[in-house]
Short mmCIF file of C-alpha atoms and ligand atoms in Angstrom, two decimals:
data_model
loop_
_atom_site.label_atom_id
_atom_site.label_comp_id
_atom_site.label_asym_id
_atom_site.label_seq_id
_atom_site.Cartn_x
_atom_site.Cartn_y
_atom_site.Cartn_z
CA MET T 1 90.08 47.09 -167.35
CA ILE T 2 88.63 48.63 -171.23
CA LEU T 3 85.09 50.03 -170.76
CA ILE T 4 82.43 48.95 -173.51
CA THR T 5 79.31 50.86 -173.77
CA GLY T 6 77.00 49.05 -175.39
CA GLY T 7 79.18 46.06 -176.04
CA ALA T 8 75.36 43.62 -176.14
CA GLY T 9 75.05 45.63 -179.84
CA TYR T 10 76.83 44.38 -183.19
CA ILE T 11 80.08 46.85 -183.35
CA GLY T 12 80.93 46.17 -178.95
CA SER T 13 79.61 42.56 -178.80
CA HIS T 14 83.06 41.71 -181.89
CA MET T 15 85.06 44.50 -179.99
CA ILE T 16 84.69 42.66 -176.68
CA LYS T 17 85.83 39.19 -177.79
CA TYR T 18 88.16 41.06 -180.25
CA LEU T 19 89.69 42.46 -177.26
CA GLN T 20 89.39 39.73 -175.00
CA GLY T 21 91.73 37.58 -177.63
CA ARG T 22 94.38 39.87 -176.93
CA GLY T 23 93.92 39.47 -173.01
CA GLU T 24 92.58 43.03 -172.46
CA PRO T 25 89.93 42.90 -169.46
CA VAL T 26 86.90 44.18 -170.33
CA LEU T 27 83.57 45.84 -168.73
CA VAL T 28 80.08 46.20 -170.98
CA PHE T 29 77.66 48.94 -169.83
CA ASP T 30 74.78 49.05 -171.74
CA ASN T 31 70.65 49.31 -171.65
CA PHE T 32 70.23 46.69 -174.05
CA SER T 33 67.68 48.87 -175.94
CA THR T 34 68.86 47.12 -179.12
CA GLY T 35 71.59 44.80 -177.84
CA HIS T 36 71.69 41.39 -176.86
CA LEU T 37 72.49 39.54 -173.56
CA PRO T 38 73.99 36.47 -175.04
CA ALA T 39 76.26 38.61 -177.32
CA LEU T 40 78.65 39.50 -174.46
CA ARG T 41 78.91 35.61 -174.29
CA GLY T 42 79.82 35.78 -170.66
CA ALA T 43 81.70 39.03 -170.54
CA PRO T 44 81.01 41.45 -167.52
CA TYR T 45 78.44 43.58 -167.35
CA VAL T 46 76.79 46.94 -165.77
CA GLN T 47 73.17 47.22 -166.37
CA GLY T 48 72.70 51.44 -166.44
CA ASP T 49 72.06 53.97 -169.53
CA LEU T 50 73.57 56.97 -170.29
CA ARG T 51 70.96 59.04 -169.87
CA GLN T 52 71.25 58.17 -166.09
CA PRO T 53 74.03 59.85 -164.50
CA GLN T 54 74.03 58.03 -161.12
CA ASP T 55 74.29 54.55 -163.10
CA LEU T 56 77.41 56.22 -164.94
CA ASN T 57 78.84 57.30 -161.51
CA ALA T 58 78.02 54.35 -159.84
CA LEU T 59 80.24 52.28 -162.49
CA PHE T 60 83.02 54.16 -162.21
CA GLN T 61 83.15 54.95 -158.58
CA ARG T 62 82.88 50.78 -158.43
CA TYR T 63 85.45 50.11 -161.54
CA SER T 64 88.94 51.15 -161.98
CA ILE T 65 88.85 51.74 -165.83
CA GLU T 66 91.80 53.06 -167.88
CA CYS T 67 89.72 54.24 -171.28
CA VAL T 68 86.04 53.85 -172.16
CA MET T 69 85.30 52.36 -176.39
CA HIS T 70 81.98 53.90 -176.71
CA PHE T 71 79.62 52.28 -178.79
CA ALA T 72 76.22 52.73 -176.77
CA SER T 73 74.33 55.16 -179.35
CA LYS T 74 70.94 55.59 -181.42
CA ILE T 75 71.75 54.21 -185.19
CA SER T 76 69.80 54.90 -187.52
CA ALA T 77 69.58 58.18 -189.77
CA GLY T 78 66.14 57.73 -191.24
CA GLU T 79 64.82 57.50 -187.46
CA SER T 80 66.90 60.64 -186.45
CA MET T 81 64.69 62.35 -188.84
CA ARG T 82 61.17 61.84 -187.46
CA ALA T 83 63.11 61.24 -183.79
CA PRO T 84 65.34 63.83 -183.41
CA ALA T 85 65.10 64.85 -180.04
CA GLU T 86 65.83 61.11 -179.15
CA TYR T 87 68.93 61.64 -180.93
CA TYR T 88 70.54 64.45 -179.17
CA GLU T 89 69.13 62.87 -175.55
CA VAL T 90 70.75 59.81 -175.93
CA ASN T 91 74.07 60.14 -178.79
CA THR T 92 74.70 64.31 -177.46
CA LEU T 93 73.55 64.02 -173.72
CA GLY T 94 74.44 60.45 -173.07
CA ALA T 95 77.96 61.21 -174.42
CA LEU T 96 77.97 64.07 -172.39
CA GLN T 97 77.11 62.86 -169.27
CA LEU T 98 79.64 60.57 -170.20
CA LEU T 99 82.69 62.77 -170.34
CA THR T 100 81.01 64.31 -167.07
CA ALA T 101 81.18 61.00 -165.05
CA MET T 102 84.65 60.27 -166.94
CA SER T 103 86.71 63.13 -165.78
CA ARG T 104 85.12 63.59 -162.12
CA HIS T 105 86.37 59.97 -162.07
CA ARG T 106 89.35 60.68 -163.84
CA VAL T 107 89.64 58.63 -166.00
CA GLN T 108 90.80 60.13 -169.29
CA SER T 109 91.35 58.00 -172.70
CA LEU T 110 88.13 57.48 -174.81
CA ILE T 111 87.75 56.10 -178.18
CA PHE T 112 84.53 57.24 -179.90
CA SER T 113 82.05 55.55 -182.29
CA SER T 114 81.45 58.70 -184.89
CA THR T 115 79.85 58.22 -188.42
CA ALA T 116 80.46 59.03 -192.13
CA ALA T 117 76.86 60.45 -191.26
CA VAL T 118 78.91 64.00 -189.95
CA TYR T 119 80.27 64.79 -193.60
CA GLY T 120 76.83 64.90 -194.96
CA GLU T 121 76.67 65.49 -199.25
CA PRO T 122 80.13 64.92 -200.47
CA GLU T 123 82.35 67.87 -201.94
CA THR T 124 85.06 65.37 -202.72
CA VAL T 125 85.56 61.66 -202.93
CA PRO T 126 87.11 60.09 -201.22
CA ILE T 127 86.34 61.96 -198.31
CA PRO T 128 89.21 62.94 -196.21
CA GLU T 129 89.03 63.67 -192.83
CA GLU T 130 89.81 67.39 -192.69
CA HIS T 131 86.21 67.26 -195.98
CA PRO T 132 83.66 69.95 -194.69
CA LEU T 133 81.28 68.40 -191.98
CA LYS T 134 77.98 69.31 -192.82
CA PRO T 135 75.26 66.50 -191.84
CA THR T 136 72.27 65.95 -193.39
CA ASN T 137 70.15 64.58 -190.12
CA PRO T 138 69.62 64.69 -186.81
CA TYR T 139 71.96 61.19 -186.90
CA GLY T 140 75.26 62.79 -187.60
CA GLU T 141 74.36 66.01 -185.99
CA SER T 142 73.86 64.08 -183.40
CA LYS T 143 77.80 62.84 -182.81
CA LEU T 144 78.92 66.03 -184.73
CA ALA T 145 78.55 67.45 -181.30
CA VAL T 146 80.24 65.20 -179.64
CA GLU T 147 83.29 65.71 -181.45
CA ARG T 148 83.11 68.65 -181.07
CA ALA T 149 83.07 69.02 -177.85
CA LEU T 150 86.09 66.49 -177.21
CA PRO T 151 89.08 68.90 -178.01
CA TRP T 152 87.19 71.33 -175.50
CA HIS T 153 87.23 68.59 -173.13
CA GLU T 154 91.24 67.99 -173.73
CA SER T 155 92.04 71.16 -172.89
CA ALA T 156 90.23 71.54 -170.20
CA TYR T 157 90.11 68.29 -168.18
CA GLY T 158 93.31 67.26 -169.81
CA LEU T 159 90.58 64.49 -171.63
CA ARG T 160 92.89 62.32 -174.63
CA PHE T 161 90.71 60.31 -177.07
CA VAL T 162 90.40 59.17 -181.05
CA ALA T 163 86.85 59.58 -182.85
CA LEU T 164 86.68 57.16 -185.33
CA ARG T 165 84.56 57.75 -188.54
CA TYR T 166 83.12 54.70 -189.37
CA PHE T 167 81.40 53.90 -192.91
CA ASN T 168 79.77 51.03 -193.16
CA ALA T 169 80.43 48.91 -191.19
CA ALA T 170 79.57 44.69 -192.36
CA GLY T 171 80.28 41.19 -191.84
CA ALA T 172 80.17 38.85 -189.07
CA ASP T 173 82.77 36.96 -186.02
CA PRO T 174 84.67 35.77 -189.04
CA GLU T 175 84.68 32.27 -186.59
CA GLY T 176 80.28 32.75 -187.05
CA GLU T 177 79.68 33.75 -183.11
CA LEU T 178 78.52 36.75 -183.20
CA GLY T 179 76.92 38.57 -186.03
CA GLU T 180 74.75 41.80 -187.03
CA ASP T 181 71.01 41.40 -185.44
CA HIS T 182 69.21 44.86 -185.80
CA HIS T 183 65.15 45.19 -184.80
CA PRO T 184 64.69 46.79 -187.62
CA GLU T 185 67.18 46.21 -189.86
CA GLU T 186 68.31 48.69 -192.17
CA HIS T 187 71.74 47.53 -193.09
CA LEU T 188 71.62 46.44 -196.76
CA ILE T 189 73.95 43.37 -196.82
CA PRO T 190 71.80 41.46 -194.02
CA LEU T 191 68.40 42.76 -195.47
CA THR T 192 69.86 41.19 -198.84
CA LEU T 193 70.90 37.31 -196.90
CA PHE T 194 67.57 38.10 -195.50
CA ALA T 195 65.97 37.91 -199.25
CA ALA T 196 68.33 34.95 -199.75
CA MET T 197 66.63 33.37 -196.89
CA GLY T 198 63.20 33.58 -197.63
CA LYS T 199 63.20 35.81 -194.62
CA ARG T 200 61.59 39.07 -196.68
CA GLU T 201 60.03 38.40 -199.80
CA SER T 202 63.14 40.57 -201.81
CA ILE T 203 65.27 43.42 -201.53
CA ALA T 204 64.23 46.66 -203.30
CA VAL T 205 67.31 48.54 -205.37
CA PHE T 206 66.48 52.52 -204.42
CA GLY T 207 67.62 54.02 -207.43
CA THR T 208 68.81 53.48 -210.38
CA ASP T 209 69.65 56.58 -212.33
CA TYR T 210 72.75 57.72 -209.91
CA PRO T 211 75.67 59.02 -211.59
CA THR T 212 77.76 55.50 -211.34
CA PRO T 213 78.69 52.73 -213.54
CA ASP T 214 75.94 50.72 -213.03
CA GLY T 215 72.86 53.44 -211.78
CA THR T 216 73.41 51.72 -207.95
CA ALA T 217 74.43 54.42 -204.79
CA ILE T 218 77.92 53.04 -203.89
CA ARG T 219 78.99 52.81 -200.62
CA ASP T 220 82.31 52.20 -198.47
CA TYR T 221 81.70 49.03 -196.41
CA VAL T 222 84.79 47.92 -193.98
CA HIS T 223 84.43 44.66 -192.10
CA VAL T 224 83.36 44.99 -188.40
CA TRP T 225 86.44 43.10 -187.66
CA ASP T 226 88.64 45.42 -189.26
CA LEU T 227 87.27 48.43 -187.10
CA CYS T 228 88.19 46.22 -184.15
CA GLN T 229 91.12 46.01 -185.30
CA ALA T 230 91.69 50.38 -185.77
CA HIS T 231 90.00 50.49 -182.18
CA TYR T 232 92.44 48.16 -181.04
CA LEU T 233 95.58 50.51 -182.67
CA ALA T 234 94.23 53.58 -181.27
CA LEU T 235 94.37 51.97 -178.06
CA GLN T 236 97.43 51.40 -178.30
CA GLN T 237 97.78 55.09 -178.98
CA LEU T 238 96.55 56.21 -176.05
CA ARG T 239 98.62 53.85 -173.94
CA ALA T 240 101.21 55.30 -175.75
CA GLY T 241 100.86 59.04 -175.18
CA ALA T 242 99.55 59.88 -178.55
CA PRO T 243 97.80 63.01 -179.41
CA SER T 244 94.21 62.77 -179.90
CA ALA T 245 93.24 62.44 -183.42
CA VAL T 246 90.32 61.79 -185.51
CA TYR T 247 90.19 59.32 -188.35
CA ASN T 248 88.21 57.43 -191.10
CA LEU T 249 87.37 53.99 -191.44
CA GLY T 250 86.61 52.86 -194.58
CA ASN T 251 88.38 50.57 -197.46
CA GLY T 252 88.32 53.69 -200.02
CA ARG T 253 86.47 51.55 -202.58
CA GLY T 254 83.22 51.33 -203.25
CA TYR T 255 81.01 48.87 -204.38
CA SER T 256 77.49 50.14 -205.80
CA VAL T 257 74.17 48.28 -204.40
CA ARG T 258 74.06 45.86 -207.71
CA GLU T 259 77.32 44.73 -206.80
CA VAL T 260 76.56 43.96 -203.21
CA LEU T 261 73.54 41.98 -204.69
CA HIS T 262 76.00 40.22 -207.37
CA THR T 263 78.44 39.41 -204.62
CA ALA T 264 76.08 38.11 -202.22
CA GLU T 265 74.36 35.83 -205.01
CA ALA T 266 77.74 34.74 -206.15
CA VAL T 267 78.44 33.48 -202.05
CA VAL T 268 74.72 31.96 -201.37
CA GLY T 269 74.96 30.57 -204.08
CA LYS T 270 71.76 31.43 -206.39
CA PRO T 271 69.71 34.66 -207.49
CA ILE T 272 68.66 36.82 -204.98
CA PRO T 273 64.29 38.30 -205.47
CA HIS T 274 65.19 42.16 -205.87
CA SER T 275 62.82 45.08 -207.37
CA VAL T 276 63.86 48.50 -208.23
CA ALA T 277 62.19 51.38 -206.24
CA PRO T 278 62.94 54.92 -206.70
CA ARG T 279 65.45 57.43 -204.77
CA ARG T 280 65.17 57.39 -201.14
CA PRO T 281 65.64 61.68 -200.66
CA GLY T 282 68.68 62.56 -199.32
CA ASP T 283 70.71 58.80 -200.34
CA ALA T 284 74.14 60.19 -201.75
CA SER T 285 75.27 58.44 -204.69
CA ARG T 286 78.69 58.06 -203.73
CA LEU T 287 79.63 57.91 -199.97
CA VAL T 288 83.77 56.41 -200.40
CA ALA T 289 86.60 57.39 -197.18
CA SER T 290 89.90 58.32 -197.62
CA SER T 291 91.29 56.30 -194.90
CA ASP T 292 95.04 57.03 -196.19
CA LYS T 293 95.49 58.76 -192.71
CA ALA T 294 94.82 55.61 -190.33
CA HIS T 295 96.45 53.83 -192.86
CA ARG T 296 99.70 56.07 -191.92
CA LEU T 297 99.68 56.75 -188.33
CA LEU T 298 97.60 54.49 -187.04
CA GLY T 299 99.22 51.57 -189.07
CA TRP T 300 95.73 50.18 -189.51
CA GLN T 301 95.48 47.71 -192.14
CA PRO T 302 91.93 45.96 -192.90
CA GLU T 303 92.55 42.37 -192.68
CA TYR T 304 89.06 41.74 -194.89
CA PRO T 305 89.00 44.48 -197.00
CA ASP T 306 86.85 42.66 -199.72
CA LEU T 307 83.18 42.32 -199.78
CA SER T 308 83.24 38.90 -200.54
CA SER T 309 84.54 38.07 -197.08
CA MET T 310 82.10 40.84 -195.06
CA ILE T 311 79.04 39.16 -196.98
CA ALA T 312 80.88 35.63 -196.33
CA HIS T 313 81.26 36.29 -193.35
CA ALA T 314 77.96 37.60 -192.21
CA TRP T 315 76.18 34.65 -194.46
CA GLN T 316 77.86 31.96 -192.20
CA TRP T 317 76.20 33.84 -189.01
CA PHE T 318 72.91 33.68 -190.79
CA GLN T 319 72.73 30.40 -191.69
CA ARG T 320 74.34 29.29 -188.02
CA TYR T 321 71.86 31.34 -185.82
CA PRO T 322 68.59 32.59 -188.82
CA HIS T 323 66.79 34.08 -186.18
CA GLY T 324 70.30 36.23 -184.41
CA TYR T 325 70.27 35.77 -181.17
CA ARG T 326 66.95 34.89 -180.11
CA GLY T 327 68.10 30.91 -181.06
N1 LIG E 401 76.82 49.90 -187.87
C1 LIG E 401 77.44 50.29 -188.49
O1 LIG E 401 77.19 51.02 -189.75
C2 LIG E 401 77.66 52.05 -187.98
C3 LIG E 401 78.21 53.21 -188.52
C4 LIG E 401 78.96 54.29 -188.21
C5 LIG E 401 78.82 54.51 -186.97
N2 LIG E 401 78.28 53.52 -186.29
C6 LIG E 401 78.20 53.66 -184.83
O2 LIG E 401 78.94 52.28 -184.33
C7 LIG E 401 78.44 52.44 -182.93
C8 LIG E 401 77.79 50.59 -182.54
O3 LIG E 401 76.85 50.43 -183.67
P1 LIG E 401 75.99 49.66 -183.73
O4 LIG E 401 75.33 49.26 -185.07
O5 LIG E 401 76.78 48.18 -183.31
O6 LIG E 401 74.96 49.70 -182.90
P2 LIG E 401 73.87 48.31 -182.26
O7 LIG E 401 72.40 49.12 -181.63
O8 LIG E 401 73.82 47.10 -182.23
O9 LIG E 401 74.37 49.28 -180.77
C9 LIG E 401 74.12 50.02 -179.55
C10 LIG E 401 74.10 49.08 -178.24
O10 LIG E 401 74.73 50.09 -177.83
C11 LIG E 401 73.25 50.40 -176.27
N3 LIG E 401 72.25 51.48 -176.00
C12 LIG E 401 71.80 51.99 -176.24
N4 LIG E 401 71.69 53.48 -176.01
C13 LIG E 401 72.19 53.58 -174.98
C14 LIG E 401 71.75 54.18 -174.03
N5 LIG E 401 70.95 55.20 -173.41
N6 LIG E 401 72.20 53.43 -172.43
C15 LIG E 401 73.04 52.54 -172.68
N7 LIG E 401 73.16 51.58 -173.60
C16 LIG E 401 73.02 52.47 -174.41
C17 LIG E 401 72.04 49.24 -177.40
O11 LIG E 401 71.54 48.62 -175.94
C18 LIG E 401 72.98 48.47 -178.08
O12 LIG E 401 73.63 47.35 -177.14
C19 LIG E 401 76.93 53.56 -183.01
O13 LIG E 401 78.01 55.04 -181.97
C20 LIG E 401 77.07 54.06 -184.16
O14 LIG E 401 76.29 55.20 -184.43
C21 LIG E 401 77.87 52.03 -186.86
#
């Protein structure tokens, strides 16, 4: 079976549904610190913490795991600046403890959720995998430390891995059963839709003087269901004995904050209240992935590369569950 750490979270919960739809047995490991029990939709789970080696050892002792998809993590770059120790503790130490438990129990396949934050300020755009790795926050550092540990675990213990560097995950289950429910929510698309729903007064556009066509910052959004497809392809590759690899996952086409706002207005069919605010320190003007490698070597073909599908699916979920998993 496939172990999904962080399966109660946004991306992990979609992964459960994606794998179950393909007849793959799954098991979830989560401490429910930010995840939601209903997001598991009845999938089997073990409640435990990455920081507790005994939780991990008991899990691998009891279940026969073929491959681990490691989503469990703290995810806010901003928060990591204020609480770096927690990021190293969960994201780096927690992942290393997972690797130790895996090698002790001879589990040798890992798909690791990495991030565009490992690159830092881009020197070239679109950003290829060989771009220098210079994170500008502890979140990116805490993930990069794990990425750097993986090849050493491969040569010493026979681990095989695929590290996937996601750009901005967006959207929701196309069938509307699952969605994004972060507390606090920091991502632009859900915040924009909250403003459309009246759950918040307005959405702030941080910075209108970037060197971009409309002056607002550009990000590369990737549909959560397409991230799941990439994980599934990575699993097939590991099963087929392909070498370990690192891939970017983005759409190679960035959208500005204003484009997100206008697309969201088209999806919801009304203007969305917004305000203009100064740039936030540390925000890059343009973060766009080159995902050529994932297309060529993983065979990844995003099904929903357009921003309007991502926003429409997120909107479908928020309309159905305006209070998220709390009903
Ligand atoms: N959301 C994005 O845009 C994005 C972008 C790049 C990378 N990522 C990566 O994708 C992964 C999933 O992100 P997400 O948005 O689904 O996050 P999320 O916060 O929704 O989910 C994380 C899950 O991990 C669990 N968890 C956290 N700490 C744990 C611990 N110590 N022990 C056990 N479980 C723990 C939480 O309860 C939650 O269910 C993360 O590794 C994140 O760094 C996300």
